[in-house]
JSON list of C-alpha atoms in Angstrom, two decimals:
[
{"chain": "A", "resi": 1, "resn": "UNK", "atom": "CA", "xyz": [-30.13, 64.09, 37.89]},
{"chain": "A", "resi": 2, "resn": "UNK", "atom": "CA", "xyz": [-31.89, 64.80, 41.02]},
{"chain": "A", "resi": 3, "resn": "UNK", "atom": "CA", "xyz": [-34.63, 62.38, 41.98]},
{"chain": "A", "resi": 4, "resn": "UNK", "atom": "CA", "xyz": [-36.85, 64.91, 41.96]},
{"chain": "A", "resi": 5, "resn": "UNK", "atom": "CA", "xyz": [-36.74, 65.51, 38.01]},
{"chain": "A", "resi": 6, "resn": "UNK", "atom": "CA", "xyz": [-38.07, 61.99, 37.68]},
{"chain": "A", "resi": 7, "resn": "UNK", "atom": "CA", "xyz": [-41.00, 62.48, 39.78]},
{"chain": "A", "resi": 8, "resn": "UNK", "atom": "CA", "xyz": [-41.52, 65.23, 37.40]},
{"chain": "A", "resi": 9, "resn": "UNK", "atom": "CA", "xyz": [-41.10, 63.14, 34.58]},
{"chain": "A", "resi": 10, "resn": "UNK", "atom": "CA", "xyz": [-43.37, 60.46, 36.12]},
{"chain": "A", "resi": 11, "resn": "UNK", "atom": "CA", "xyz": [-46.19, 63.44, 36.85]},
{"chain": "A", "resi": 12, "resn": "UNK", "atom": "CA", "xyz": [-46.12, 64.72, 33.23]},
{"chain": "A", "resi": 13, "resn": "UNK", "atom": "CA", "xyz": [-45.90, 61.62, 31.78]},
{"chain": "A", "resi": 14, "resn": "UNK", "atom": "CA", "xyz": [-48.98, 60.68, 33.92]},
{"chain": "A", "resi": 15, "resn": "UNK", "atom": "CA", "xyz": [-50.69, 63.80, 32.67]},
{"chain": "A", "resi": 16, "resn": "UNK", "atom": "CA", "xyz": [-49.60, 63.38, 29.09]},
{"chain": "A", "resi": 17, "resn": "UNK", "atom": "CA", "xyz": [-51.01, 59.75, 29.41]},
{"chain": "A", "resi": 18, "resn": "UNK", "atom": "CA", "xyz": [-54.73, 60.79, 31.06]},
{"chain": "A", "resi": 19, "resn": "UNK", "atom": "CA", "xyz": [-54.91, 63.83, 27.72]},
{"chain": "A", "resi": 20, "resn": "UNK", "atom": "CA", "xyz": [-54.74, 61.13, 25.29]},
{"chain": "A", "resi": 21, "resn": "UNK", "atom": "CA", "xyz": [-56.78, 58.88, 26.42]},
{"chain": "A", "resi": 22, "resn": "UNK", "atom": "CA", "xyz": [-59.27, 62.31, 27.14]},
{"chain": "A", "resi": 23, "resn": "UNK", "atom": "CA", "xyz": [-58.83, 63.26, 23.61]},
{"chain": "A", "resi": 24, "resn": "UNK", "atom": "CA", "xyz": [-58.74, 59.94, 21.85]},
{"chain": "A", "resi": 25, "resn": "UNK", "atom": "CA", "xyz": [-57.98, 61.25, 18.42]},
{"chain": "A", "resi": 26, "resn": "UNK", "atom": "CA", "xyz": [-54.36, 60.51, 17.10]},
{"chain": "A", "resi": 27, "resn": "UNK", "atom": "CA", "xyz": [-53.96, 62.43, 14.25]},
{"chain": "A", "resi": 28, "resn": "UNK", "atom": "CA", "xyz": [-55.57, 65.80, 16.27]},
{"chain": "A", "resi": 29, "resn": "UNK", "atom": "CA", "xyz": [-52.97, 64.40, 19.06]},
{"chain": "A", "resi": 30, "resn": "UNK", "atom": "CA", "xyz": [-50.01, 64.29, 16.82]},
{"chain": "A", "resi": 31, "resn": "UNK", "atom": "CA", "xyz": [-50.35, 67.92, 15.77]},
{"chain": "A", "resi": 32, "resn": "UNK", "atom": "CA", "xyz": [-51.19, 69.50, 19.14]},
{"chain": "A", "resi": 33, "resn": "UNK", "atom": "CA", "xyz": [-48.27, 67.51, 20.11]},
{"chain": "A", "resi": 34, "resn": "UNK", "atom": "CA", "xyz": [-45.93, 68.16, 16.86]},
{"chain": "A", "resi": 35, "resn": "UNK", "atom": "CA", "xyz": [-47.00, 72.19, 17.48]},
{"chain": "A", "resi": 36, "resn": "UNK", "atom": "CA", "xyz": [-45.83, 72.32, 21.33]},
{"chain": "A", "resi": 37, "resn": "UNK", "atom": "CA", "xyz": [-42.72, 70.08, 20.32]},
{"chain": "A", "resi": 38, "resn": "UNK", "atom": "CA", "xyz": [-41.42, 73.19, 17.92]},
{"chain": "A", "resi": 39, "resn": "UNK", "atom": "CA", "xyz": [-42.68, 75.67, 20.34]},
{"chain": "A", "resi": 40, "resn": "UNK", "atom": "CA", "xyz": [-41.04, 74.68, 23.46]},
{"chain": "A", "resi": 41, "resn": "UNK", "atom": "CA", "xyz": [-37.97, 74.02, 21.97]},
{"chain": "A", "resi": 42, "resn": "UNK", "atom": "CA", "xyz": [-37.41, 77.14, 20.63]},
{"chain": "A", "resi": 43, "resn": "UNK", "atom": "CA", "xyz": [-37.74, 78.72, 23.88]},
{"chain": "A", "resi": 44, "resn": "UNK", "atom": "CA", "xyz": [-34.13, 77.43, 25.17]},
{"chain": "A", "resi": 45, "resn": "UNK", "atom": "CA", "xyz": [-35.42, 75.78, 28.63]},
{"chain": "A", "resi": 46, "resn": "UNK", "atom": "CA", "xyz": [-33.15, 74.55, 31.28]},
{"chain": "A", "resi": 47, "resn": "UNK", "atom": "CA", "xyz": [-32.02, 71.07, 31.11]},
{"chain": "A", "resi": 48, "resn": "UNK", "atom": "CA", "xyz": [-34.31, 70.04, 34.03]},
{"chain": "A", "resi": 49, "resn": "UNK", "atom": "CA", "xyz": [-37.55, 71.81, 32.35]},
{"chain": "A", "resi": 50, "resn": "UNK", "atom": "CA", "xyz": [-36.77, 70.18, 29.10]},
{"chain": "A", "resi": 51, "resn": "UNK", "atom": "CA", "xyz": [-36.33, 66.65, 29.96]},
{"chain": "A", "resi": 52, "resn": "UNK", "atom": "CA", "xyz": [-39.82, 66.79, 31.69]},
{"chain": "A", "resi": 53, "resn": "UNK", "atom": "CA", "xyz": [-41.30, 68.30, 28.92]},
{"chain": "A", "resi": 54, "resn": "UNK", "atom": "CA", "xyz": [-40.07, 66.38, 26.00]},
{"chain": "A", "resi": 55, "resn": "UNK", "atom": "CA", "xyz": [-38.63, 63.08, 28.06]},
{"chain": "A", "resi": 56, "resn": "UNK", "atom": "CA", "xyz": [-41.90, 63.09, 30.03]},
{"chain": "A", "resi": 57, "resn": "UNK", "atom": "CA", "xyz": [-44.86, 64.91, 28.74]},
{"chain": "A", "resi": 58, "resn": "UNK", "atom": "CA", "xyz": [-44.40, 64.92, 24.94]},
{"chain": "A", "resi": 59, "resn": "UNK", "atom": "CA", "xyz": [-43.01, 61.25, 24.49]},
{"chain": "A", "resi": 60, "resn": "UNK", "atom": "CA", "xyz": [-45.96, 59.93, 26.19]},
{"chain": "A", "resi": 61, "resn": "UNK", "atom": "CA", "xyz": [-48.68, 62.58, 24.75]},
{"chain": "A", "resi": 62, "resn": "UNK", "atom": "CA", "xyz": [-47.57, 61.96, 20.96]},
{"chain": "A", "resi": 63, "resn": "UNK", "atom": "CA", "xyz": [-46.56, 58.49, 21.64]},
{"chain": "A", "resi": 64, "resn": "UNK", "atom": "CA", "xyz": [-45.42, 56.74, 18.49]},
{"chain": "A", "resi": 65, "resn": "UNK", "atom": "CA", "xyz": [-47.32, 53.78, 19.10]},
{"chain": "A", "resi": 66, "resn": "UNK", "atom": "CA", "xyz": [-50.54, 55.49, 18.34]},
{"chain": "A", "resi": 67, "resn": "UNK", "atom": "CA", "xyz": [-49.56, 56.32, 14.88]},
{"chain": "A", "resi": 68, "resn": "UNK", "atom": "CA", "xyz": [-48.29, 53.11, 14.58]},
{"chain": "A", "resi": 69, "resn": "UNK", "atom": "CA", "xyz": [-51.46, 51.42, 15.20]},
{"chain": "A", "resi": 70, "resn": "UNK", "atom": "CA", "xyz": [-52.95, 53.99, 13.41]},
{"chain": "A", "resi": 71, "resn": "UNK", "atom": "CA", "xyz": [-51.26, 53.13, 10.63]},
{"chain": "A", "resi": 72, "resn": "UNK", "atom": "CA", "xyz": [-51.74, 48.89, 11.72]},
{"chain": "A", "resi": 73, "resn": "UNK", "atom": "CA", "xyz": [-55.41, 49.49, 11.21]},
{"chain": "A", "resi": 74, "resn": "UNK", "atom": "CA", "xyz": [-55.32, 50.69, 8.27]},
{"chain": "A", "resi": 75, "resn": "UNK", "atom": "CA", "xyz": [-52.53, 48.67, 6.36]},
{"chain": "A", "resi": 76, "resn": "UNK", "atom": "CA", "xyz": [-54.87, 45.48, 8.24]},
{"chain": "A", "resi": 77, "resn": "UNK", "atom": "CA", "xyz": [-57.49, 46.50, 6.07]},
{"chain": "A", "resi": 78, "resn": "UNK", "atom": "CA", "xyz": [-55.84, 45.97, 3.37]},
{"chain": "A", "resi": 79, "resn": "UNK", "atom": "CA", "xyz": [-55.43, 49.45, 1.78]},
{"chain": "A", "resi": 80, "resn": "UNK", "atom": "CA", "xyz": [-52.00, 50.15, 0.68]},
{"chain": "A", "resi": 81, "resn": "UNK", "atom": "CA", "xyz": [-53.14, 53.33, -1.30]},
{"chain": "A", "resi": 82, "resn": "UNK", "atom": "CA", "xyz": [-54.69, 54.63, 2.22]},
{"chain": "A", "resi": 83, "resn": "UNK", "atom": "CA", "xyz": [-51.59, 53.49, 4.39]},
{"chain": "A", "resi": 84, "resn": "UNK", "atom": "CA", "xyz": [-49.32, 55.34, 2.10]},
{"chain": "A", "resi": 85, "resn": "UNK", "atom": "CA", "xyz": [-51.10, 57.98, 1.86]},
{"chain": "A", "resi": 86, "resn": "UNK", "atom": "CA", "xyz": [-51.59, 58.60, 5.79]},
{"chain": "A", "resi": 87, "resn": "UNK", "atom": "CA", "xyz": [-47.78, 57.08, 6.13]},
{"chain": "A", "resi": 88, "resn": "UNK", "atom": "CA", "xyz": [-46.74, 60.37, 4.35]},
{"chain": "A", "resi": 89, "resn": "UNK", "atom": "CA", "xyz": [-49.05, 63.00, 5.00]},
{"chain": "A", "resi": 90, "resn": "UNK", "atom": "CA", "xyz": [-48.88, 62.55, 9.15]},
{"chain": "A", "resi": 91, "resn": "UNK", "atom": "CA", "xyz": [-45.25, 63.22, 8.81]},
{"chain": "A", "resi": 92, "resn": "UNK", "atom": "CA", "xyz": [-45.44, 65.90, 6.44]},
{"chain": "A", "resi": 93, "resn": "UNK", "atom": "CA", "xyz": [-47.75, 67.24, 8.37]},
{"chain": "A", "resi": 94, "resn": "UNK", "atom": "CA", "xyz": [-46.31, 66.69, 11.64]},
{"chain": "A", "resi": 95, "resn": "UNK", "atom": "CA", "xyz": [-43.43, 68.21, 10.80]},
{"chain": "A", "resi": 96, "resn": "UNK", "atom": "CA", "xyz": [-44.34, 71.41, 8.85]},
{"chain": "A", "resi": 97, "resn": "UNK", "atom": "CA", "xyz": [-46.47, 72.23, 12.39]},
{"chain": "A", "resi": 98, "resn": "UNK", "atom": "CA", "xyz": [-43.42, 71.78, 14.34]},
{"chain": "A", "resi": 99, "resn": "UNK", "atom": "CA", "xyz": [-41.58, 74.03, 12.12]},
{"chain": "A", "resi": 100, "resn": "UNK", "atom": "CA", "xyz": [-44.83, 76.11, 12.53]},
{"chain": "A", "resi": 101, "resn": "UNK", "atom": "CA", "xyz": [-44.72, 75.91, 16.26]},
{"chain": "A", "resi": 102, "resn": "UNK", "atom": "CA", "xyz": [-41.12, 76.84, 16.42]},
{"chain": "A", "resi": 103, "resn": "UNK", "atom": "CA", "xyz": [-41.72, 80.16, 14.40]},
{"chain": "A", "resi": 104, "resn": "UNK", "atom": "CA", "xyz": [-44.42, 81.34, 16.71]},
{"chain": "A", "resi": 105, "resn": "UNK", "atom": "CA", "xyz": [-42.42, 80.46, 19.48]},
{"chain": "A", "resi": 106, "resn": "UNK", "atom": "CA", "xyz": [-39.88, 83.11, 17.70]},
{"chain": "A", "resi": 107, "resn": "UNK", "atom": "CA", "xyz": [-42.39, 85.47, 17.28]},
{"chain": "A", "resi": 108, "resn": "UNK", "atom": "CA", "xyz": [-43.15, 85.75, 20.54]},
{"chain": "A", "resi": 109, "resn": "UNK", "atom": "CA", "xyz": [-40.04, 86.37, 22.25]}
]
């Protein structure tokens, strides 16, 4: 890989990185995010475009730590009904709007 592709990497991660913390909103962060995911993928990019996209941009916009802690505060509270609940309906939910994404991404082209 060209070193050039990293300092793409490092941009979108950097951009990725200032969104969230614009946004501040995980669970509105996670579906933006989950939505694009599906979307972009379905459009077949070159290797190059990819990795910055989903290596750079989308690891570090969706960022599993955030549902993690997320999911930290709640489970510190106490509330294992909530943290269940949440546990399962982010994914469910995050992954029926990548599927989501991915169809309107099909649509398109």
């Amino acid at each position: 890989m060209k070193i050039n592709n990293f300092i793409y990497i490092l941009l979108a991660a950097y951009l990725a990185t200032f969104l969230r913390i614009t946004i501040n909103n995980n669970f509105l962060i996670s579906i933006i995010g989950s939505f694009l995911v599906g979307f972009f993928i379905r459009r077949r990019l070159g290797v190059s475009t990819e990795k910055i996209l989903l290596s750079g941009f989308f690891s570090c916009f969706t960022s599993f730590s955030g549902f993690i802690y997320f999911l930290y505060k709640i489970l510190n509270q106490g509330d294992w009904i909530q943290f269940i609940i949440f546990f399962n309906l982010i994914i469910i939910v995050n992954l029926f709007i990548m599927i989501f994404g991915f169809w309107i991404s099909r649509k398109i082209t």
